[in-house]
């Protein structure tokens, strides 16, 4: 039985003192697993991620990392968050950004692995260029390089694979699997359900601030898919749409 290293129990959150974004969310994340979190826009996925990383203050419930409250410094050092946006320090070079992040997590930069990752993502020529000159895809790649150097106990990826080229995406999927083989947890938030089903070990489907379904992947039930469960969750019927 794999260890539960992330536990979310009855977490609620609302803006303007209203409990309406998340409503008693509960689930666990186990070591050595890629846990997919999926749901429509506005379902509360990113809000939950920010609560896990203590960027928002939860109203009720608990979030623990290896049994510690997620707001503790020691717990925060075990979690790494790759945001969906591209807001990095534009005045840094890619190399400076990577070394800054490694320093924050007190992880020495492994020169051999660093060189390997730069080669995987074809960033050898760009790593000493200012981030302000990076394309959207290059920003995502430098974030991923830093993450795979740090290898946090829990890596939260919020749509970070959007915008990078096919090779970069495939490299990322392989390296995510390498992380979980080392006993880490990857929490992968995505709208791409086909990709989620391909890479994930388990899925939490969230709608209207609640967990609608917990699904083990890959599906063994004939005719079922993550897309089908998602359609059921949002009440999608093809007959409702005409031109």
GROMACS .gro file of N, CA, C and O in nm, residues 14-19 59:
model
   28
   14UNK      N    1  -1.425   3.032  -0.001
   14UNK     CA    2  -1.506   3.124  -0.079
   14UNK      C    3  -1.451   3.264  -0.070
   14UNK      O    4  -1.388   3.301   0.029
   15UNK      N    5  -1.471   3.340  -0.175
   15UNK     CA    6  -1.430   3.480  -0.175
   15UNK      C    7  -1.541   3.565  -0.113
   15UNK      O    8  -1.658   3.526  -0.114
   16UNK      N    9  -1.503   3.678  -0.056
   16UNK     CA   10  -1.599   3.770   0.007
   16UNK      C   11  -1.680   3.702   0.116
   16UNK      O   12  -1.799   3.723   0.132
   17UNK      N   13  -1.606   3.613   0.191
   17UNK     CA   14  -1.665   3.545   0.307
   17UNK      C   15  -1.780   3.452   0.272
   17UNK      O   16  -1.866   3.423   0.356
   18UNK      N   17  -1.783   3.406   0.147
   18UNK     CA   18  -1.886   3.311   0.107
   18UNK      C   19  -1.820   3.176   0.076
   18UNK      O   20  -1.722   3.168   0.005
   19UNK      N   21  -1.875   3.069   0.131
   19UNK     CA   22  -1.821   2.935   0.105
   19UNK      C   23  -1.889   2.881  -0.020
   19UNK      O   24  -1.990   2.813  -0.014
   59UNK      N   25  -1.091   2.838   0.455
   59UNK     CA   26  -1.192   2.874   0.555
   59UNK      C   27  -1.213   2.760   0.655
   59UNK      O   28  -1.224   2.783   0.775
   0.00000   0.00000   0.00000
